[in-house]
mmCIF file of C-alpha atoms in Angstrom:
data_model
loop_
_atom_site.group_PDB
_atom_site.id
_atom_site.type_symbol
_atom_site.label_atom_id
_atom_site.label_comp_id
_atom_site.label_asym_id
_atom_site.label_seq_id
_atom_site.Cartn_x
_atom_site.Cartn_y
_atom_site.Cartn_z
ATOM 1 C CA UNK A 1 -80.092 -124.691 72.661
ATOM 2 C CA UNK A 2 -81.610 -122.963 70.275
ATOM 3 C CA UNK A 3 -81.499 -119.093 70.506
ATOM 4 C CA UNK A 4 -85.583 -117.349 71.348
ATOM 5 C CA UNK A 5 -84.339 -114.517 69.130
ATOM 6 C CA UNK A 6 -84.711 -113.994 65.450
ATOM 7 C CA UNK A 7 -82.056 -110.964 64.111
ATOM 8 C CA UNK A 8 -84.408 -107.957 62.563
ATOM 9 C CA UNK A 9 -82.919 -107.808 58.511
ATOM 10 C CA UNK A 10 -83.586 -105.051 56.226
ATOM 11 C CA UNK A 11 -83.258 -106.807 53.746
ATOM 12 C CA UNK A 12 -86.557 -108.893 54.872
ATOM 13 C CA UNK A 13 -88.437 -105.921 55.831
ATOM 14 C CA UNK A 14 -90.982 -105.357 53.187
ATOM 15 C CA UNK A 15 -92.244 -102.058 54.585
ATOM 16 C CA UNK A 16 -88.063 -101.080 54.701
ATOM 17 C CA UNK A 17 -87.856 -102.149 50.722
ATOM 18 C CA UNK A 18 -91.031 -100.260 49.634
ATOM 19 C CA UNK A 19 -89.542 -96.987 51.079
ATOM 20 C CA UNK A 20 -85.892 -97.334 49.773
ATOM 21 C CA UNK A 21 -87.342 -98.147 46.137
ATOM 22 C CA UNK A 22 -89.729 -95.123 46.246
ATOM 23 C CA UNK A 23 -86.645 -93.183 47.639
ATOM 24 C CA UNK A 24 -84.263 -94.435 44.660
ATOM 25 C CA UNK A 25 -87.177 -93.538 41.987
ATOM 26 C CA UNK A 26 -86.393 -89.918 43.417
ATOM 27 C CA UNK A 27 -82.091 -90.330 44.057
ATOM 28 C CA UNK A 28 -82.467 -91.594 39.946
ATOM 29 C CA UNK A 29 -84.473 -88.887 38.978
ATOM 30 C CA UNK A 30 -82.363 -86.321 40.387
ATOM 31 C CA UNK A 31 -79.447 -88.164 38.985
ATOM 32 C CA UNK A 32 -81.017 -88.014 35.081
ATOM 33 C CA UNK A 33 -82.108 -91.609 35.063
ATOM 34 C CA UNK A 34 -85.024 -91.626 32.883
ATOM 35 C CA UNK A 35 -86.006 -95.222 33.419
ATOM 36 C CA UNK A 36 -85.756 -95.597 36.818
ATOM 37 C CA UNK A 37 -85.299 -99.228 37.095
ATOM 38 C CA UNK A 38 -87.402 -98.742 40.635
ATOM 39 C CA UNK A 39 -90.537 -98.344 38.982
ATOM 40 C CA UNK A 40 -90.473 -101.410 37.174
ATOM 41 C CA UNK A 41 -89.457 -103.244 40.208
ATOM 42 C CA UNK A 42 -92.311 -101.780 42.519
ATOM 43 C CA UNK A 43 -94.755 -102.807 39.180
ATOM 44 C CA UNK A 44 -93.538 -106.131 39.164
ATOM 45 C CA UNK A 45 -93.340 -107.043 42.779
ATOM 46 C CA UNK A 46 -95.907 -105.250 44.549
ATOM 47 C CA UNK A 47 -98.870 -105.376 42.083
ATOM 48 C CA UNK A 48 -101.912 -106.796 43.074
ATOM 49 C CA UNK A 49 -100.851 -110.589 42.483
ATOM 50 C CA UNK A 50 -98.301 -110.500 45.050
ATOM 51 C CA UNK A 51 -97.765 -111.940 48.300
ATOM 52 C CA UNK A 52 -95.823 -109.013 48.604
ATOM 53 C CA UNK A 53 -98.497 -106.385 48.025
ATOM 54 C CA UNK A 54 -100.537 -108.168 50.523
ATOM 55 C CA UNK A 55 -97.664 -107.972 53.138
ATOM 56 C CA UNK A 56 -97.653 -104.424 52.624
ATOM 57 C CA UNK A 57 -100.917 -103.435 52.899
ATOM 58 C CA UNK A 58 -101.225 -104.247 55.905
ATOM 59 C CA UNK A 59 -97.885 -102.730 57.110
ATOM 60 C CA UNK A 60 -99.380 -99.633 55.903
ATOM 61 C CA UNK A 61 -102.443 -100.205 57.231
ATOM 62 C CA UNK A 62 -100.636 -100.410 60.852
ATOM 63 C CA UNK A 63 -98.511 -97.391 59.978
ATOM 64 C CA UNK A 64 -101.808 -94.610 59.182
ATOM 65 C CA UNK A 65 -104.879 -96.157 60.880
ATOM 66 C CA UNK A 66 -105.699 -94.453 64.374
ATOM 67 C CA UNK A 67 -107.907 -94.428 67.339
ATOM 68 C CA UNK A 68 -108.406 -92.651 70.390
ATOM 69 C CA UNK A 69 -107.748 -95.596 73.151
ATOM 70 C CA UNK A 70 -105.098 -98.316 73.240
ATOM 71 C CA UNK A 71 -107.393 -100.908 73.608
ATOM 72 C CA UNK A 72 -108.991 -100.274 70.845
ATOM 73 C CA UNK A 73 -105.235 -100.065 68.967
ATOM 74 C CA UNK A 74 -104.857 -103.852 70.235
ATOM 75 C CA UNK A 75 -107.508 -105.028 69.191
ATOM 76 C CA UNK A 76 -107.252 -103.437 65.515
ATOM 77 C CA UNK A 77 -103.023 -105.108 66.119
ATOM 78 C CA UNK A 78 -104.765 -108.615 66.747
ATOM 79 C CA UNK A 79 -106.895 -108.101 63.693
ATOM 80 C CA UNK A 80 -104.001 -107.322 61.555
ATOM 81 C CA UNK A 81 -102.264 -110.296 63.035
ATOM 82 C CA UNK A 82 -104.857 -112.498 62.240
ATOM 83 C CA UNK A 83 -104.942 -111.190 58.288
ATOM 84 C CA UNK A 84 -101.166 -111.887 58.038
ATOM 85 C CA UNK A 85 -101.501 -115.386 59.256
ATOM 86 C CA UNK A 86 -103.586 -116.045 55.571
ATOM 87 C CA UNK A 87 -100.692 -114.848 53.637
ATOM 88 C CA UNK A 88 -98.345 -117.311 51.838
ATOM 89 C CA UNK A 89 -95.228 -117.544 54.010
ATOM 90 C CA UNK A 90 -93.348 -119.818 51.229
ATOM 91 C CA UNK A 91 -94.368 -117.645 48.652
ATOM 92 C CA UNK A 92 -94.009 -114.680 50.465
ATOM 93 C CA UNK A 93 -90.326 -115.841 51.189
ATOM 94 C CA UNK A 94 -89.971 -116.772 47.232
ATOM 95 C CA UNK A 95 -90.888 -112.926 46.206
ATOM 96 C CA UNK A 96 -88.577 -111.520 48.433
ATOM 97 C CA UNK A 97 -85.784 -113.359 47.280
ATOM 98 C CA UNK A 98 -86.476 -112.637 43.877
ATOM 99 C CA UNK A 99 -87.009 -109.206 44.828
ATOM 100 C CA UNK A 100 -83.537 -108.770 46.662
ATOM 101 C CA UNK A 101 -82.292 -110.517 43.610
ATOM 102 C CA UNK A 102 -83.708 -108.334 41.013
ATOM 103 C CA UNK A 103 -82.591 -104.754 43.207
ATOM 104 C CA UNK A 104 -78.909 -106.656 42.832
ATOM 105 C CA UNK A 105 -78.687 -106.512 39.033
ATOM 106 C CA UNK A 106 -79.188 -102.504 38.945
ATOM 107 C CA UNK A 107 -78.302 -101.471 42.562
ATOM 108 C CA UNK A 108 -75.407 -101.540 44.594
ATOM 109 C CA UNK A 109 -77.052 -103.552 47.855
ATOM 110 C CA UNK A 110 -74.769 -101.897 50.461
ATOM 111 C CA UNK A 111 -75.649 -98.534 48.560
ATOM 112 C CA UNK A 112 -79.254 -99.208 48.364
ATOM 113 C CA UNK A 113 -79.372 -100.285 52.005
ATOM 114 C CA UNK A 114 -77.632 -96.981 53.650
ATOM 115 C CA UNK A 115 -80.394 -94.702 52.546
ATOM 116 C CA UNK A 116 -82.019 -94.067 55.838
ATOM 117 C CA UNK A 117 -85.594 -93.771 56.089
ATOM 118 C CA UNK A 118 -87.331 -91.662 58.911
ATOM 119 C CA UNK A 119 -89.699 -95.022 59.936
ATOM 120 C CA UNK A 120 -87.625 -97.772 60.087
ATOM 121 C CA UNK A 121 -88.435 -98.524 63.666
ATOM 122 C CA UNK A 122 -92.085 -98.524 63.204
ATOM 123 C CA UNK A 123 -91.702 -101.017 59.899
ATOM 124 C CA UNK A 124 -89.084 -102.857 62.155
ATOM 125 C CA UNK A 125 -91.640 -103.281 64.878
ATOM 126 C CA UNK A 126 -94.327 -103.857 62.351
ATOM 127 C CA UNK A 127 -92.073 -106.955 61.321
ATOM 128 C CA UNK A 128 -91.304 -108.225 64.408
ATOM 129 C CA UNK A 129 -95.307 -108.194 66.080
ATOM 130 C CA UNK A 130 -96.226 -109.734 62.432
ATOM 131 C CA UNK A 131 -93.221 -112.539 62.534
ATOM 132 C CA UNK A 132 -94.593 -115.571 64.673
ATOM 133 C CA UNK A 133 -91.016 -116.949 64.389
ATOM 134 C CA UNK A 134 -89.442 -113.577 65.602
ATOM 135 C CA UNK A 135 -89.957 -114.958 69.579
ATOM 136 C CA UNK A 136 -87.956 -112.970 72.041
ATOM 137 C CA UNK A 137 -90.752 -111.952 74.142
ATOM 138 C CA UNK A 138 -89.514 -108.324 75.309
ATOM 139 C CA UNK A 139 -88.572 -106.884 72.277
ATOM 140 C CA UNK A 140 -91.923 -108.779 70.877
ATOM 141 C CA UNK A 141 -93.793 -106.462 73.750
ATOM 142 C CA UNK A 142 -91.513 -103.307 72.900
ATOM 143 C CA UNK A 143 -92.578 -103.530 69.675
ATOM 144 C CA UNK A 144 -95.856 -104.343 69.681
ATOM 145 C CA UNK A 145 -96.219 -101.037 72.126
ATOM 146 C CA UNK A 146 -94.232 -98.927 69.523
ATOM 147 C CA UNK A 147 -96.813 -99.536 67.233
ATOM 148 C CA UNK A 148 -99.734 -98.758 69.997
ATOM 149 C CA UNK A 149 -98.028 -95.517 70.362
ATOM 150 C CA UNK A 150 -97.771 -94.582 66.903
ATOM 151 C CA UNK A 151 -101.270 -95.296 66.250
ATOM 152 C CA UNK A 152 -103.233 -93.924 68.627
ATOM 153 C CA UNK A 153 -100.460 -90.186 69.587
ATOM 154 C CA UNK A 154 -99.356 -89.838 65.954
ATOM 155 C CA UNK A 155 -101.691 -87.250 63.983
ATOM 156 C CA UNK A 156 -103.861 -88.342 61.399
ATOM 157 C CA UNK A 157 -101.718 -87.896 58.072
ATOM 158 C CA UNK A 158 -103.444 -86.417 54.698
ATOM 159 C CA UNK A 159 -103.968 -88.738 52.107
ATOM 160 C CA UNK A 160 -101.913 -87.734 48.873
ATOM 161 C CA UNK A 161 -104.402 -86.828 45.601
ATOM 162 C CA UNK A 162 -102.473 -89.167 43.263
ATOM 163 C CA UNK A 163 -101.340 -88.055 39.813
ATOM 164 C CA UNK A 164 -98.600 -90.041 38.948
ATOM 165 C CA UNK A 165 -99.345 -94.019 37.773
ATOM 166 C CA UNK A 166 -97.431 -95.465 40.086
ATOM 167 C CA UNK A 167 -98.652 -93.642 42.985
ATOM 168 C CA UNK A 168 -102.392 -93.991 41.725
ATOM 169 C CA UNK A 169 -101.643 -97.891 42.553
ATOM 170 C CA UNK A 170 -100.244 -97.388 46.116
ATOM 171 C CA UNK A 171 -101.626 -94.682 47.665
ATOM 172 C CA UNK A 172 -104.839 -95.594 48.716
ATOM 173 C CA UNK A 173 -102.222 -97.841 51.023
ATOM 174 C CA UNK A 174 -100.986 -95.327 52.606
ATOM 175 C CA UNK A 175 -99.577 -91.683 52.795
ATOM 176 C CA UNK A 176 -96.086 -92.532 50.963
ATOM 177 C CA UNK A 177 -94.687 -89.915 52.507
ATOM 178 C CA UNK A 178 -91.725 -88.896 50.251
ATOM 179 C CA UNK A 179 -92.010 -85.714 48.742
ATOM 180 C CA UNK A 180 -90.710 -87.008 45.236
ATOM 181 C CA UNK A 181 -94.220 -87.624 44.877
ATOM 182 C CA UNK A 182 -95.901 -85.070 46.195
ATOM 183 C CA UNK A 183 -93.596 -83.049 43.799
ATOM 184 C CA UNK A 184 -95.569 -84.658 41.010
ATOM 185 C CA UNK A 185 -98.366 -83.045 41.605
ATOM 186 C CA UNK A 186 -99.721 -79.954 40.105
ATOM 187 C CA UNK A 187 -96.982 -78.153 38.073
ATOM 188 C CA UNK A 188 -93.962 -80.428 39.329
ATOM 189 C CA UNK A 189 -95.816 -83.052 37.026
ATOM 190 C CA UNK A 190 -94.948 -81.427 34.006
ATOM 191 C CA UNK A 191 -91.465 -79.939 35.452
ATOM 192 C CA UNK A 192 -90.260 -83.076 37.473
ATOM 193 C CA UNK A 193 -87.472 -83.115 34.882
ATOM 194 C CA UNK A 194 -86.412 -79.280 34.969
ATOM 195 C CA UNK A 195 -85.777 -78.810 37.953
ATOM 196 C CA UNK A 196 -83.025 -75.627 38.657
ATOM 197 C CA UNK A 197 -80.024 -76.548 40.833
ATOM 198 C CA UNK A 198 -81.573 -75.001 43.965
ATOM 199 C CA UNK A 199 -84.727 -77.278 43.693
ATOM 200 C CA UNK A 200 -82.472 -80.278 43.278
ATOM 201 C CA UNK A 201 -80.291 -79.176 45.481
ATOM 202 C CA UNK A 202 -83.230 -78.952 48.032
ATOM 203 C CA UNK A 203 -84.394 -82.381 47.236
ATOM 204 C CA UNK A 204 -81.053 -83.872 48.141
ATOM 205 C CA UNK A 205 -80.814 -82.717 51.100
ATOM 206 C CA UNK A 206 -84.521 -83.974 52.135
ATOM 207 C CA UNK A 207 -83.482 -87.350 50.806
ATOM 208 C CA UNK A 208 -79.731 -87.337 52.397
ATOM 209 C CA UNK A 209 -81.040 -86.038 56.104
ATOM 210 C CA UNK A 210 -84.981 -87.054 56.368
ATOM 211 C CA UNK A 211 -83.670 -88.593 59.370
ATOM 212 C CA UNK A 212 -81.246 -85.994 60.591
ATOM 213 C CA UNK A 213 -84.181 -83.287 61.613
ATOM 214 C CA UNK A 214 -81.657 -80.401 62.957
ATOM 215 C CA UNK A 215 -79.648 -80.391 59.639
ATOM 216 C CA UNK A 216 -82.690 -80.426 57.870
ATOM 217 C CA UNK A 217 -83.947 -77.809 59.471
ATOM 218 C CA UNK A 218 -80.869 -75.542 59.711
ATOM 219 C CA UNK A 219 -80.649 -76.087 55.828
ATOM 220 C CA UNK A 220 -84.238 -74.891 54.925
ATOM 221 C CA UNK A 221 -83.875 -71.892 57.595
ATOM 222 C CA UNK A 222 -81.110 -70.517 55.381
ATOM 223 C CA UNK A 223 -83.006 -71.492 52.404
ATOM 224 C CA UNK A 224 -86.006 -68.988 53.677
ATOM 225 C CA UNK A 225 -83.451 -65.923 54.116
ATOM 226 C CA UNK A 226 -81.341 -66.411 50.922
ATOM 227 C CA UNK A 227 -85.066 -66.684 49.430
ATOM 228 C CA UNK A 228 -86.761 -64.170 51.359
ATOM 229 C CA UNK A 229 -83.854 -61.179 50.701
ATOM 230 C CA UNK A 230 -83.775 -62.347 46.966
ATOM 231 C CA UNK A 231 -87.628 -61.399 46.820
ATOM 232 C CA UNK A 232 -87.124 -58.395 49.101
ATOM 233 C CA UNK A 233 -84.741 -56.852 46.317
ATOM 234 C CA UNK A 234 -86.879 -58.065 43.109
ATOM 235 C CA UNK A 235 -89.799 -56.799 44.386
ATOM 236 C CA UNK A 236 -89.031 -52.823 43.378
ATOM 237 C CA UNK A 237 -88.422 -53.653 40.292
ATOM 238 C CA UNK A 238 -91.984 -55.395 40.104
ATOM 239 C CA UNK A 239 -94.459 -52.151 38.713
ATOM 240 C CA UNK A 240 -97.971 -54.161 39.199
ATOM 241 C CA UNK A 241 -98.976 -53.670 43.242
ATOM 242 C CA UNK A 242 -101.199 -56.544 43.802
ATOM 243 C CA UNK A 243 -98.399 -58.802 42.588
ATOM 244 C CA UNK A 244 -96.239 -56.748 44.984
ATOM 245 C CA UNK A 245 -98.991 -57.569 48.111
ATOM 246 C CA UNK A 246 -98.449 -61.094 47.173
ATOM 247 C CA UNK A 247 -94.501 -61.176 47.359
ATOM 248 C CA UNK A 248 -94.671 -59.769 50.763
ATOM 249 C CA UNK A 249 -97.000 -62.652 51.356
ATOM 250 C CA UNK A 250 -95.145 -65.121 49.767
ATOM 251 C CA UNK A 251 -92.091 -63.915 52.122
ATOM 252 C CA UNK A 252 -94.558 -63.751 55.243
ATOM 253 C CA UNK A 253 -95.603 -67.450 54.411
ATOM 254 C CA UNK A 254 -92.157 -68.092 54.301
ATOM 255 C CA UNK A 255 -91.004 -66.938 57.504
ATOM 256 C CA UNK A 256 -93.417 -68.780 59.273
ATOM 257 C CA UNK A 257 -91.135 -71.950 58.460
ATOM 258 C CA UNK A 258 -88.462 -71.073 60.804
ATOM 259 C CA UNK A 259 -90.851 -70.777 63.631
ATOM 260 C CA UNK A 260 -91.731 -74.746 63.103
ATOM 261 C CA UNK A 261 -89.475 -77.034 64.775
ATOM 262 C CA UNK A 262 -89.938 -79.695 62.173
ATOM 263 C CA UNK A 263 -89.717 -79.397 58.424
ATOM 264 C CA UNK A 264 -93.190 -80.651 57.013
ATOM 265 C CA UNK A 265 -93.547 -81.617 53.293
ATOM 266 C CA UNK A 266 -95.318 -78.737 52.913
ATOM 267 C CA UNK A 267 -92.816 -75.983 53.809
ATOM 268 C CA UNK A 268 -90.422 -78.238 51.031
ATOM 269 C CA UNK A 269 -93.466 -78.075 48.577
ATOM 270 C CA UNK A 270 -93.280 -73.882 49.405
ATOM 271 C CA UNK A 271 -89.710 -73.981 49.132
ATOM 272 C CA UNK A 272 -89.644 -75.454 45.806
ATOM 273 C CA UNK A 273 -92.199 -73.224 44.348
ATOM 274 C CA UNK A 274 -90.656 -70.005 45.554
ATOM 275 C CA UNK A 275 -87.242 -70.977 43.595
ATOM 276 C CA UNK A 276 -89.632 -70.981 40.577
ATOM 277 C CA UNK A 277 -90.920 -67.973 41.668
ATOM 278 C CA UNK A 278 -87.431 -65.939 41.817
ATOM 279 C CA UNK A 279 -87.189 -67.810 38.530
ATOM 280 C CA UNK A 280 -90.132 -65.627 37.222
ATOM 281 C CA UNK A 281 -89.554 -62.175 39.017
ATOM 282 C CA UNK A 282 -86.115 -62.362 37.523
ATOM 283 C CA UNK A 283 -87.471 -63.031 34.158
ATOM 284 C CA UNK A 284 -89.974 -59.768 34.800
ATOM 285 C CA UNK A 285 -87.002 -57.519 36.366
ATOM 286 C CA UNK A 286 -85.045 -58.212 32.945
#
C-alpha cells in the first residue's frame, strides 16, 4: 500500500533555496569572494522566465500579505492555490534539478544545506498546502493553519527601498529579510567591502544564530556596552558640544536595544553604524 505521506525535502523547497542563496551571497562576501557565484545562480534561475520565479512569487506572496480575519486568509490560501495549479510541474521539476545541480559545482550541498534560516517552517508549510501530491491530511491541515496564523498575527513587514541590482529584481516579492541587503543601502553600498572586524564579526553572528534568538541577543547586549563605554570615554576628548549632545544620543538609542526582547534588523543596522562611528571619534581624538 502505498504510503498518504510525501517526506518535506529542502532540497525541493524553493522558498528554502531562495533564502540559503541570498544567505551565501552574504557568508561569500564576508569571506572575500568577489564573485559570489550566488548571484549568478539567483540571475539565472529565478529571472522572470522561470518556472521557478513563478513558484516563488507566490511563496512570498503567502509569506507578507495580511488581513484582519481568517476567513479572509483562506480564501486569499485558495487563491494562491489555484495560481500554482497553472505553473509547469515538469518544468518546474526540470529547473530545480538543474538548480540543485548547478549549487553542486561551487557549494558543498551538506554545507549549503546546514545554514538555518529563521522561516523554514512557514516555506515548509507553504510547500506542503501548495503540493497536491504532499497528501497526509493532518499535517496538510497543520500547515495550511501555520500559514493562517502567520498571515493574519504576524505584523505587517516594511518593504526594503532597493539599491542593489539584484535586490531591485526581487524585492517587490517580498521583504528578503537578510540584513546583507539592507546593509547595501545608504553608505554600506559603497563600504560593503570594508567592513572592520567588529562589523563582520557582527554579521556572522546574525548569519550563524538568526535562528538561535537568546544568543543573538546576549551577543548584541554586550555589543551595546563594549560600544556604549567606548563612546562614553571618546566623548571628552570631542571639543564641538552639539556633536557631544548627539553621542549621548547615539548611546541613549543604543541602550534602548537591550530593553527589546528580539534583535530587529534595525538595532543590527545601528550596531553597524556605531562601529563606524567609534571609527570616526577615534580618528578626531588622534
Amino acid at each position: 500500500m502505498k504510503s498518504n505521506k510525501t517526506k518535506h525535502s529542502k532540497y525541493k523547497n524553493t522558498g528554502v533555496l531562495f533564502e540559503l542563496l541570498v544567505r551565501q551571497i552574504t557568508n561569500d562576501t564576508l569571506n572575500g569572494v568577489k564573485n559570489s557565484p550566488a548571484i549568478k545562480i539567483i540571475e539565472s534561475f529565478f529571472n522572470s522566465k522561470t518556472n521557478i520565479r513563478k513558484e516563488i512569487q507566490l511563496y512570498h506572496t503567502l509569506q507578507n500579505q495580511k488581513f484582519n480575519t481568517e476567513s479572509k486568509a483562506n480564501r486569499f490560501i485558495d487563491v494562491v492555490i489555484k495560481e500554482y495549479s497553472k505553473v509547469s510541474k515538469t518544468n518546474l521539476r526540470k529547473e530545480k534539478y538543474n538548480l540543485i545541480k548547478e549549487i553542486k559545482k561551487h557549494y558543498v550541498l551538506e554545507n549549503f544545506f546546514k545554514t538555518k534560516i529563521s522561516n523554514y517552517k512557514l516555506n515548509a508549510s507553504i510547500a506542503k498546502t501548495l503540493d497536491r501530491e504532499y497528501t497526509n491530511p493532518a499535517d496538510k491541515v497543520r500547515s495550511r493553519y501555520t500559514i493562517v496564523e502567520e498571515i493574519t498575527n504576524s505584523p505587517v513587514k516594511p518593504k526594503v527601498k532597493a539599491t542593489d541590482k539584484v535586490l531591485k529584481e526581487y524585492a517587490k516579492d517580498s521583504d528578503l529579510r537578510v540584513l546583507s541587503y539592507k546593509i547595501l543601502l545608504e553608505k554600506f553600498n559603497s563600504k560593503y567591502g570594508k567592513l572592520n572586524k567588529n562589523q563582520k564579526t557582527l554579521l556572522r553572528e546574525y548569519i550563524n544564530n538568526v535562528s538561535n534568538t537568546h544568543k543573538l541577543k546576549s551577543y548584541t547586549d554586550n555589543e551595546v556596552i563594549k560600544i556604549t563605554n567606548v563612546i562614553s570615554k571618546l566623548t571628552p576628548k570631542v571639543s564641538n558640544k552639539i556633536v557631544k549632545i548627539k553621542l549621548e544620543e547615539v548611546k541613549s538609542q543604543l541602550e534602548k536595544i537591550q530593553d527589546e526582547k528580539k534583535v530587529k534588523d534595525i538595532h543590527l543596522v545601528s550596531l553597524l553604524r556605531s562601529y563606524d562611528l567609534i571609527g570616526e571619534l577615534r580618528n578626531v581624538a588622534k
